[in-house]
Amino acid sequence: MKPFTYERATSPAEAAASAARIEGAKFVAGGTNLLDLMKLQIETPKHLIDVNGLSLNKIEPTAEGGLRIGALVRNTDLAADKRVRRDYGLLSRALLAGASGQLRNKATTAGNLLQRTRCPYFYDTNQPCNKRQPGSGCAAIDGVNRQHAVIGSSDSCIATNPSDMAVAMRALDATIETVRPDGATRRIPIADFHRLPGDTPHVETALAPGELITSVLLPKPLGGTHIYRKVRDRASYAFALVSIGAIVQRDGTGRVAVGGIAHKPWRVEAAEAEMQRGANAVANRLLAGAKPTEANAFKVTLVERTLAAVLTEAKG
Amino acid sequence: MPEHNHFGMSRRNLLLGTATSVALASISKTALAQSPTLAGPLPLSEVPAMAKVSVRVNGVAHDLDVDTRTTLLDVLREHLHLTGTKKGCDHGQCGACTVIVDGRRINSCLTLAVMHQDDNVTTIEGLGTPEHMHPMQAAFVEHDGYQCGYCTPGQICSAVAVLDEIEAGIPSHVTEDLNAAPQFSNAELRERMSGNICRCGAYSNIAAAVTEVVGRRA
């Protein structure tokens, strides 16, 4: 690790102001992704702002009938919350499908949204990577890319977003609340939060420099059957090749978001209009324009088949 | 407000790796730093920053002054000489470093010591002693829940916490009904212990040991 100075923040606005004021500053909460990357010198913050002392660890009902999840709520606590289990089962399931018990005990809601890709070329500092070092090139495009994106990728980057939780949040239409260095707050719909790589794959979210996530809002419950199905190389403790987060209503309508195939949780609202016609119809719309590599073309088929399994399961 | 903003500097700590307090591992860097060409002040970006932290480990309070880069794992092993907690991958993938902080199991390699002000840490040394073993330790011995033993302290800390998690009603990936209280089973145990890797492959015996402890509790 490179040396860094350290402070404990005492308010969200102050943390944001500090992050904007100090060059090379970063927030740290759970640290499970950041510390890993700092050890490899992929992340080299000059200053860490520890936000763990901020009172952002509650899950509270909103006036609209939904939930406000504090940025610091640990993945374990969010997955285990009785209201989340009852009304947002998709979110519990997605969280429990990710990482290990130890990691979920530390990892936070906001940190999960901000976790970096697990592309092996991003992790290997001897390889070019436009995300790690803008302009250096992408070793994955002509490399070993079985795990990589099949849609929404660019000539600069074919990395995927590794989060399970974000797939559920996307299907649920969550909203991210933030505070900016000037103290102003704003709300960002999750659809606009994660970016596609384009020619700036190092810019991964809509957050401005110093902007701090304070909570995530869930709209009122949608009912229906909640399913999160994750296909991976091991039965546990592995990132998704493909994952499907779905909410299916009795009449067969619903929502679908897909993980493991793009730089962000992948959802195409227009494709959901096809849900009553089955997985093939939905997958065709969902993956229109897909550009898989030779090694990951299987993901296109896998999305359709996993979705078919999910729709069958939803029928009970 | 910065908790700590004075810069302590030590050539020994010019190590880029993670065991920032281990002098032995930094011989080559130390030699480099002492060469005439680098004898001047270090660039600011290379100067280690120190910070104070008070942490309670196995019931004993410790006031420490550490390089901010020091992980909780390195504090346990290198500062407090509690070497029961093991460094396996140092990247949160193997679980050998698992300890229990304020009742919850975590990877001590992926957390900074300075982030644990006033926390209560329990390591394998705090669970039991060779003379007075924790029931989980005794069960691992009885069932040969290890071969080389390197992952064992992490396995045991994790297993103790897993039983508490089930008792607290925390569901897992394999829990069928999210709205019911999870029950202990082999499938639940294996899923919940997936963050602890045993390269000797003693999993069956580990499962037998944990299952016996559950049986005794019931």
Coordinates of C-alpha atoms in Angstrom, one line a residue:
Chain A
M1 CA 0.0 0.0 0.0
K2 CA 1.0 3.6 -0.6
P3 CA 1.0 5.8 2.5
F4 CA -2.1 7.8 3.3
T5 CA -3.3 10.1 6.0
Y6 CA -6.5 9.2 7.8
E7 CA -9.5 11.0 9.4
R8 CA -12.8 9.9 10.9
A9 CA -15.6 12.0 9.5
T10 CA -18.2 13.3 11.8
S11 CA -21.0 14.4 9.4
P12 CA -21.8 13.4 5.8
A13 CA -21.5 17.0 4.5
E14 CA -18.2 17.5 6.2
A15 CA -17.0 14.2 4.8
A16 CA -17.9 15.3 1.3
A17 CA -16.3 18.7 1.8
S18 CA -13.1 17.1 3.0
A19 CA -13.1 14.7 0.1
A20 CA -13.3 17.6 -2.4
R21 CA -10.7 19.7 -0.5
I22 CA -8.0 17.1 -0.1
E23 CA -6.4 15.8 -3.3
G24 CA -6.4 12.1 -3.7
A25 CA -9.0 11.6 -0.9
K26 CA -11.3 8.6 -0.8
F27 CA -14.1 7.4 1.5
V28 CA -13.7 4.1 3.3
A29 CA -16.6 2.2 4.9
G30 CA -16.4 -1.6 4.8
G31 CA -13.1 -1.4 3.0
T32 CA -13.5 -5.0 1.6
N33 CA -12.9 -3.9 -2.0
L34 CA -10.9 -0.7 -1.5
L35 CA -8.3 -2.4 0.8
D36 CA -7.9 -5.2 -1.6
L37 CA -7.2 -2.8 -4.4
M38 CA -4.9 -0.6 -2.3
K39 CA -2.7 -3.6 -1.5
L40 CA -2.3 -4.1 -5.2
Q41 CA -1.7 -0.4 -5.7
I42 CA -4.6 -0.3 -8.1
E43 CA -6.1 2.3 -5.8
T44 CA -3.6 4.7 -4.3
P45 CA -5.6 7.2 -2.2
K46 CA -3.4 9.9 -0.4
H47 CA -6.0 10.4 2.3
L48 CA -8.8 8.1 3.6
I49 CA -12.0 9.5 5.1
D50 CA -13.5 6.9 7.4
V51 CA -17.3 7.3 7.2
N52 CA -18.1 4.4 9.6
G53 CA -18.9 6.8 12.4
L54 CA -21.7 8.6 10.5
S55 CA -25.2 7.6 11.6
L56 CA -26.1 6.1 8.3
N57 CA -26.8 2.5 9.4
K58 CA -30.5 2.4 9.8
I59 CA -33.3 1.0 7.6
E60 CA -36.4 3.2 8.0
P61 CA -39.8 3.3 6.4
T62 CA -40.5 6.2 4.0
A63 CA -43.6 8.3 3.7
E64 CA -44.2 6.7 0.3
G65 CA -44.4 3.2 1.8
G66 CA -40.9 2.2 0.8
L67 CA -37.7 1.9 2.8
R68 CA -34.7 4.2 3.2
I69 CA -31.5 2.1 3.6
G70 CA -28.6 4.0 5.2
A71 CA -25.4 3.9 3.2
L72 CA -23.6 2.1 6.0
V73 CA -26.1 -0.7 6.5
R74 CA -24.0 -3.9 6.2
N75 CA -24.9 -6.4 3.5
T76 CA -25.7 -9.0 6.2
D77 CA -28.1 -6.6 8.0
L78 CA -29.9 -5.6 4.8
A79 CA -30.4 -9.2 3.7
A80 CA -31.6 -10.2 7.1
D81 CA -34.0 -7.3 7.7
K82 CA -37.5 -8.7 8.2
R83 CA -39.1 -6.0 5.9
V84 CA -36.6 -6.6 3.2
R85 CA -37.1 -10.4 3.4
R86 CA -40.9 -10.0 3.3
D87 CA -41.3 -7.2 0.7
Y88 CA -38.1 -7.2 -1.3
G89 CA -37.1 -10.8 -1.3
L90 CA -35.2 -10.3 -4.5
L91 CA -32.8 -7.9 -2.7
S92 CA -32.2 -10.4 0.2
R93 CA -31.6 -13.2 -2.3
A94 CA -29.1 -11.1 -4.3
L95 CA -27.2 -10.1 -1.3
L96 CA -27.0 -13.6 0.1
A97 CA -25.8 -14.9 -3.3
G98 CA -22.7 -12.6 -3.1
A99 CA -19.4 -12.8 -1.4
S100 CA -18.9 -14.7 1.9
G101 CA -20.4 -14.4 5.4
Q102 CA -17.3 -12.5 6.6
L103 CA -17.4 -10.0 3.7
R104 CA -21.1 -9.4 4.0
N105 CA -20.6 -8.6 7.6
K106 CA -18.3 -5.7 6.6
A107 CA -19.5 -4.6 3.2
T108 CA -21.9 -1.7 3.1
T109 CA -24.9 -0.8 0.9
A110 CA -23.1 2.2 -0.7
G111 CA -19.8 0.4 -1.0
N112 CA -21.5 -2.5 -2.8
L113 CA -22.8 0.0 -5.4
L114 CA -19.3 1.4 -5.8
Q115 CA -17.3 -1.9 -6.0
R116 CA -15.0 -2.1 -8.9
T117 CA -14.9 -4.7 -11.7
R118 CA -13.1 -8.1 -11.1
C119 CA -11.7 -8.1 -14.6
P120 CA -8.4 -9.9 -14.2
Y121 CA -6.6 -7.3 -16.5
F122 CA -7.9 -4.5 -14.3
Y123 CA -6.3 -6.4 -11.3
D124 CA -3.0 -7.1 -13.1
T125 CA -0.9 -3.9 -13.0
N126 CA 1.5 -5.3 -15.7
Q127 CA -1.3 -5.2 -18.2
P128 CA -2.9 -2.3 -20.1
C129 CA -6.3 -1.3 -18.8
N130 CA -8.2 1.8 -19.7
K131 CA -10.2 1.6 -16.5
R132 CA -7.1 1.5 -14.3
Q133 CA -4.9 3.7 -16.5
P134 CA -6.9 5.7 -19.0
G135 CA -5.5 5.5 -22.5
S136 CA -3.3 2.5 -21.9
G137 CA -5.6 0.1 -23.9
C138 CA -7.6 -3.0 -23.1
A139 CA -6.0 -6.4 -22.7
A140 CA -9.3 -8.1 -22.2
I141 CA -10.7 -7.5 -25.7
D142 CA -8.2 -9.9 -27.3
G143 CA -7.4 -11.7 -24.1
V144 CA -9.1 -14.3 -21.9
N145 CA -12.6 -12.9 -21.7
R146 CA -15.0 -15.7 -20.9
Q147 CA -16.2 -13.6 -17.9
H148 CA -16.6 -10.3 -19.7
A149 CA -19.5 -8.2 -21.0
V150 CA -21.6 -9.2 -23.9
I151 CA -23.6 -6.0 -24.3
G152 CA -23.1 -2.2 -23.7
S153 CA -19.3 -2.6 -24.0
S154 CA -17.0 -0.5 -26.1
D155 CA -13.6 -0.6 -27.9
S156 CA -12.1 0.7 -24.6
C157 CA -13.5 -1.7 -22.1
I158 CA -15.5 -5.0 -21.8
A159 CA -15.5 -5.3 -18.0
T160 CA -18.6 -6.2 -16.1
N161 CA -20.1 -4.8 -12.9
P162 CA -19.7 -7.5 -10.3
S163 CA -22.5 -6.6 -7.9
D164 CA -25.4 -8.9 -7.2
M165 CA -27.1 -6.3 -5.0
A166 CA -27.1 -3.7 -7.7
V167 CA -29.0 -6.1 -10.0
A168 CA -31.8 -6.3 -7.5
M169 CA -31.7 -2.6 -6.8
R170 CA -32.1 -2.0 -10.6
A171 CA -35.1 -4.3 -10.8
L172 CA -36.6 -2.5 -7.8
D173 CA -36.0 1.0 -9.3
A174 CA -34.0 2.1 -6.3
T175 CA -32.9 5.7 -5.9
I176 CA -29.5 6.8 -4.5
E177 CA -29.4 9.8 -2.2
T178 CA -26.2 11.8 -1.9
V179 CA -24.6 14.8 -0.4
R180 CA -22.2 17.0 -2.3
P181 CA -19.2 18.9 -1.1
D182 CA -21.3 22.2 -1.0
G183 CA -23.8 20.5 1.3
A184 CA -26.5 20.1 -1.4
T185 CA -28.3 16.8 -1.6
R186 CA -29.6 15.1 -4.7
R187 CA -31.3 11.8 -5.8
I188 CA -30.0 9.7 -8.6
P189 CA -32.2 6.9 -10.1
I190 CA -30.2 3.7 -10.2
A191 CA -30.8 3.5 -13.9
D192 CA -28.6 6.6 -14.3
F193 CA -26.1 5.7 -11.5
H194 CA -23.8 3.2 -13.2
R195 CA -22.4 4.3 -16.6
L196 CA -21.5 2.4 -19.7
P197 CA -17.8 2.4 -20.4
G198 CA -17.8 4.4 -23.7
D199 CA -14.3 5.9 -24.1
T200 CA -14.1 6.8 -20.4
P201 CA -14.3 3.4 -18.6
H202 CA -12.6 4.9 -15.5
V203 CA -15.7 7.0 -14.9
E204 CA -18.0 4.4 -13.5
T205 CA -20.8 6.3 -11.8
A206 CA -22.7 9.5 -11.9
L207 CA -21.2 10.7 -8.7
A208 CA -19.3 14.0 -8.8
P209 CA -15.9 14.3 -7.1
G210 CA -16.4 14.3 -3.3
E211 CA -20.1 13.3 -3.6
L212 CA -21.1 10.9 -0.8
I213 CA -23.9 8.4 -0.9
T214 CA -26.0 8.7 2.2
S215 CA -28.8 6.3 1.5
V216 CA -30.7 4.2 -1.0
L217 CA -34.4 4.5 -1.3
L218 CA -36.7 1.6 -2.3
P219 CA -40.1 2.4 -3.6
K220 CA -43.2 0.8 -2.1
P221 CA -43.3 -3.0 -2.4
L222 CA -44.4 -4.4 -5.8
G223 CA -45.7 -7.7 -4.6
G224 CA -45.2 -10.7 -7.0
T225 CA -42.7 -13.5 -6.8
H226 CA -39.2 -12.5 -6.2
I227 CA -36.4 -14.6 -7.7
Y228 CA -32.6 -14.1 -7.9
R229 CA -30.9 -16.8 -9.9
K230 CA -27.1 -16.7 -10.1
V231 CA -25.2 -19.0 -12.5
R232 CA -21.5 -19.3 -11.6
D233 CA -18.5 -21.7 -11.7
R234 CA -18.8 -22.6 -8.0
A235 CA -22.0 -23.1 -5.9
S236 CA -20.9 -20.5 -3.5
Y237 CA -18.5 -17.5 -3.1
A238 CA -18.0 -16.8 -6.8
F239 CA -19.0 -14.0 -9.1
A240 CA -21.8 -14.5 -11.6
L241 CA -21.3 -15.6 -15.1
V242 CA -25.0 -14.6 -15.5
S243 CA -27.5 -13.7 -12.9
I244 CA -31.2 -12.9 -13.3
G245 CA -33.2 -10.7 -10.8
A246 CA -36.9 -11.0 -11.5
I247 CA -40.2 -9.9 -10.1
V248 CA -43.0 -11.9 -11.7
Q249 CA -46.7 -11.1 -11.1
R250 CA -49.5 -13.6 -11.2
D251 CA -50.5 -12.6 -14.7
G252 CA -47.0 -13.2 -15.9
T253 CA -46.0 -9.5 -16.3
G254 CA -43.0 -8.3 -14.3
R255 CA -39.5 -7.0 -14.3
V256 CA -36.1 -8.5 -15.2
A257 CA -32.6 -7.2 -14.6
V258 CA -29.5 -9.1 -15.5
G259 CA -26.0 -9.3 -13.9
G260 CA -22.7 -10.5 -15.2
I261 CA -23.2 -9.3 -18.8
A262 CA -22.5 -5.6 -18.8
H263 CA -20.7 -2.6 -17.2
K264 CA -23.9 -2.0 -15.2
P265 CA -26.9 -4.0 -14.1
W266 CA -28.7 -4.7 -17.4
R267 CA -32.4 -3.9 -17.7
V268 CA -34.4 -3.0 -20.8
E269 CA -37.9 -1.9 -19.7
A270 CA -39.2 -2.5 -23.3
A271 CA -38.2 -6.1 -23.1
E272 CA -40.4 -6.6 -20.0
A273 CA -43.4 -6.0 -22.2
E274 CA -42.6 -9.5 -23.7
M275 CA -42.7 -11.3 -20.4
Q276 CA -46.0 -13.1 -21.0
R277 CA -44.6 -14.4 -24.2
G278 CA -41.7 -16.2 -22.5
A279 CA -38.0 -16.1 -22.0
N280 CA -37.0 -16.2 -25.7
A281 CA -39.0 -13.1 -26.5
V282 CA -37.7 -11.2 -23.5
A283 CA -34.1 -12.3 -24.1
N284 CA -34.2 -11.2 -27.8
R285 CA -35.2 -7.7 -26.8
L286 CA -33.0 -7.6 -23.7
L287 CA -29.9 -8.6 -25.6
A288 CA -30.6 -6.8 -29.0
G289 CA -27.2 -5.4 -30.1
A290 CA -25.1 -7.8 -28.0
K291 CA -21.5 -8.1 -29.1
P292 CA -20.1 -11.1 -27.4
T293 CA -16.6 -12.4 -27.9
E294 CA -15.9 -15.9 -29.0
A295 CA -15.2 -17.0 -25.5
N296 CA -18.3 -15.5 -23.9
A297 CA -21.0 -16.0 -26.5
F298 CA -22.4 -18.7 -24.3
K299 CA -23.7 -15.9 -22.0
V300 CA -26.3 -14.9 -24.6
T301 CA -27.7 -18.4 -24.5
L302 CA -27.3 -18.6 -20.8
V303 CA -29.3 -15.5 -20.2
E304 CA -32.3 -16.9 -22.1
R305 CA -32.1 -20.3 -20.4
T306 CA -31.7 -18.9 -16.9
L307 CA -34.6 -16.6 -17.6
A308 CA -36.6 -19.5 -18.8
A309 CA -35.8 -21.3 -15.5
V310 CA -36.8 -18.3 -13.5
L311 CA -40.1 -17.9 -15.3
T312 CA -40.9 -21.5 -14.8
E313 CA -40.0 -21.3 -11.1
A314 CA -42.3 -18.2 -10.8
K315 CA -45.2 -20.2 -12.1
G316 CA -44.6 -22.5 -9.1
Chain B
M1 CA -11.5 17.0 11.4
P2 CA -8.4 14.9 11.0
E3 CA -8.1 12.5 13.8
H4 CA -4.4 12.5 13.5
N5 CA -2.3 14.7 11.2
H6 CA 1.3 14.5 12.3
F7 CA 3.6 12.6 10.1
G8 CA 5.8 10.1 11.7
M9 CA 8.6 8.9 9.5
S10 CA 10.6 5.8 9.6
R11 CA 12.8 4.4 6.9
R12 CA 11.9 0.9 8.0
N13 CA 8.3 1.6 7.1
L14 CA 9.1 2.5 3.6
L15 CA 7.9 -0.9 2.7
L16 CA 5.2 -1.1 0.1
G17 CA 3.7 -4.4 1.1
T18 CA 1.1 -5.0 3.8
A19 CA 3.1 -6.2 6.8
T20 CA 4.3 -2.6 7.3
S21 CA 5.7 -3.3 10.7
V22 CA 7.8 -6.2 9.8
A23 CA 11.4 -5.1 9.7
L24 CA 12.7 -8.4 8.4
A25 CA 10.6 -8.3 5.3
S26 CA 11.8 -4.8 4.4
I27 CA 15.6 -5.5 4.1
S28 CA 15.9 -4.6 0.5
K29 CA 13.7 -1.5 0.7
T30 CA 15.6 -0.4 3.8
A31 CA 18.9 -0.8 2.0
L32 CA 17.6 1.2 -0.8
A33 CA 16.4 3.9 1.4
Q34 CA 19.7 4.2 3.1
S35 CA 21.7 4.5 -0.2
P36 CA 23.2 7.9 -0.7
T37 CA 21.0 8.8 -3.7
L38 CA 17.9 8.5 -1.6
A39 CA 19.2 9.9 1.6
G40 CA 17.3 13.2 1.3
P41 CA 13.7 13.7 2.4
L42 CA 11.2 11.3 1.0
P43 CA 8.6 12.6 -1.4
L44 CA 5.5 13.4 0.6
S45 CA 3.6 10.7 -1.1
E46 CA 6.0 8.1 0.3
V47 CA 6.1 9.3 3.9
P48 CA 4.2 6.9 6.2
A49 CA 1.5 8.5 8.3
M50 CA 1.0 7.3 11.9
A51 CA -2.3 7.2 13.8
K52 CA -3.4 6.2 17.3
V53 CA -6.0 3.6 17.9
S54 CA -7.3 1.9 21.0
V55 CA -8.6 -1.6 20.6
R56 CA -9.6 -4.4 23.0
V57 CA -8.4 -7.8 22.0
N58 CA -9.6 -10.9 23.9
G59 CA -10.6 -8.6 26.8
V60 CA -7.3 -6.7 27.0
A61 CA -7.2 -3.0 26.0
H62 CA -4.3 -1.9 23.8
D63 CA -3.3 1.7 22.9
L64 CA -1.4 1.5 19.7
D65 CA 0.4 4.0 17.4
V66 CA 0.4 2.4 14.0
D67 CA 1.2 3.2 10.4
T68 CA -2.2 4.0 8.9
R69 CA -1.7 1.2 6.4
T70 CA -1.6 -1.5 9.1
T71 CA -4.4 -4.0 8.8
L72 CA -6.1 -5.4 11.9
L73 CA -4.5 -8.7 10.9
D74 CA -1.0 -7.2 11.1
V75 CA -1.7 -5.5 14.4
L76 CA -2.8 -8.9 15.9
R77 CA 0.2 -10.8 14.6
E78 CA 3.0 -8.3 14.5
H79 CA 2.2 -5.8 17.2
L80 CA 0.4 -8.0 19.7
H81 CA 2.1 -11.2 18.8
L82 CA -1.2 -13.1 18.7
T83 CA -0.1 -15.3 15.8
G84 CA -3.0 -17.7 16.0
T85 CA -4.8 -15.6 13.4
K86 CA -3.2 -16.6 10.1
K87 CA -2.3 -14.6 7.0
G88 CA -3.3 -16.8 4.0
C89 CA -4.1 -14.8 0.8
D90 CA -4.2 -11.3 2.5
H91 CA -7.0 -10.4 0.0
G92 CA -10.2 -11.7 1.7
Q93 CA -10.4 -14.8 -0.4
C94 CA -9.3 -17.6 2.0
G95 CA -10.7 -16.8 5.4
A96 CA -7.6 -17.8 7.4
C97 CA -7.6 -14.4 9.0
T98 CA -11.2 -14.6 10.3
V99 CA -11.7 -13.0 13.7
I100 CA -14.8 -11.9 15.6
V101 CA -15.2 -8.1 16.0
D102 CA -18.1 -7.0 18.2
G103 CA -19.7 -10.4 17.8
R104 CA -19.4 -10.6 14.0
R105 CA -16.9 -12.5 12.0
I106 CA -14.8 -10.5 9.5
N107 CA -11.7 -10.9 7.4
S108 CA -9.0 -9.1 9.5
C109 CA -6.8 -8.7 6.4
L110 CA -9.3 -6.4 4.7
T111 CA -9.8 -3.9 7.4
L112 CA -7.4 -1.2 8.8
A113 CA -6.5 -1.2 12.5
V114 CA -7.3 2.5 12.7
M115 CA -10.9 1.7 11.7
H116 CA -11.4 -0.3 15.0
Q117 CA -11.3 2.4 17.6
D118 CA -12.9 0.9 20.8
D119 CA -13.9 -2.3 19.1
N120 CA -13.8 -5.7 20.8
V121 CA -11.8 -8.3 18.9
T122 CA -11.9 -12.0 19.7
T123 CA -9.2 -14.2 18.1
I124 CA -8.6 -17.9 18.4
E125 CA -6.5 -17.2 21.5
G126 CA -9.6 -15.6 23.1
L127 CA -11.9 -18.5 22.4
G128 CA -10.0 -21.0 24.5
T129 CA -6.6 -22.2 25.6
P130 CA -5.0 -25.7 25.2
E131 CA -6.0 -26.4 28.8
H132 CA -9.5 -25.0 28.5
M133 CA -10.6 -25.4 24.9
H134 CA -13.8 -23.8 23.5
P135 CA -16.3 -26.6 22.6
M136 CA -15.6 -25.8 18.9
Q137 CA -11.9 -26.2 19.4
A138 CA -12.4 -29.5 21.2
A139 CA -14.7 -30.7 18.5
F140 CA -12.2 -29.9 15.8
V141 CA -9.6 -31.9 17.7
E142 CA -11.9 -34.8 18.2
H143 CA -13.0 -35.0 14.5
D144 CA -9.6 -34.2 12.9
G145 CA -11.1 -31.0 11.4
Y146 CA -7.7 -30.2 9.8
Q147 CA -4.6 -31.6 8.3
C148 CA -1.9 -28.9 8.2
G149 CA -3.9 -26.7 10.6
Y150 CA -3.2 -23.4 8.9
C151 CA -6.8 -22.5 8.1
T152 CA -8.0 -23.9 11.4
P153 CA -8.1 -20.7 13.6
G154 CA -10.1 -19.0 10.9
Q155 CA -12.4 -22.0 10.4
I156 CA -13.1 -22.2 14.2
C157 CA -13.7 -18.4 14.6
S158 CA -16.0 -18.6 11.5
A159 CA -17.9 -21.7 12.8
V160 CA -18.5 -20.1 16.2
A161 CA -19.9 -17.0 14.5
V162 CA -22.0 -19.1 12.0
L163 CA -23.9 -20.8 14.8
D164 CA -24.6 -17.4 16.3
E165 CA -25.8 -16.1 12.9
I166 CA -28.2 -19.0 12.5
E167 CA -29.5 -18.4 16.1
A168 CA -29.9 -14.7 15.3
G169 CA -32.1 -15.7 12.3
I170 CA -29.8 -14.5 9.6
P171 CA -30.7 -16.3 6.4
S172 CA -28.3 -17.7 3.8
H173 CA -28.2 -18.4 0.1
V174 CA -29.6 -21.9 0.6
T175 CA -32.3 -21.0 3.1
E176 CA -35.5 -22.1 1.4
D177 CA -38.0 -19.8 3.2
L178 CA -36.7 -16.3 3.6
N179 CA -39.5 -15.5 6.1
A180 CA -38.9 -18.5 8.4
A181 CA -36.1 -18.8 11.0
P182 CA -33.2 -20.7 9.4
Q183 CA -32.3 -24.1 10.8
F184 CA -28.9 -25.7 11.0
S185 CA -28.2 -28.3 8.3
N186 CA -25.2 -29.6 6.4
A187 CA -26.2 -27.5 3.4
E188 CA -26.6 -24.4 5.5
L189 CA -23.2 -25.0 7.2
R190 CA -21.4 -25.6 3.9
E191 CA -22.9 -22.4 2.3
R192 CA -22.1 -20.3 5.4
M193 CA -18.6 -21.6 5.7
S194 CA -17.7 -21.0 2.0
G195 CA -15.5 -18.0 2.9
N196 CA -13.1 -20.4 4.7
I197 CA -10.9 -22.4 2.3
C198 CA -9.1 -25.5 3.4
R199 CA -6.6 -26.6 0.8
C200 CA -6.0 -29.9 2.7
G201 CA -9.7 -30.6 2.0
A202 CA -10.7 -31.4 5.6
Y203 CA -14.2 -30.1 4.9
S204 CA -16.1 -33.3 5.9
N205 CA -14.4 -33.4 9.2
I206 CA -14.9 -29.7 9.8
A207 CA -18.6 -30.2 9.1
A208 CA -18.7 -33.2 11.5
A209 CA -17.0 -31.1 14.2
V210 CA -19.4 -28.2 13.9
T211 CA -22.4 -30.5 13.7
E212 CA -21.4 -32.1 17.0
V213 CA -21.2 -28.7 18.7
V214 CA -24.7 -28.0 17.5
G215 CA -25.9 -31.3 18.7
R216 CA -24.5 -30.7 22.2
R217 CA -26.2 -27.2 22.3
A218 CA -29.6 -28.7 21.4

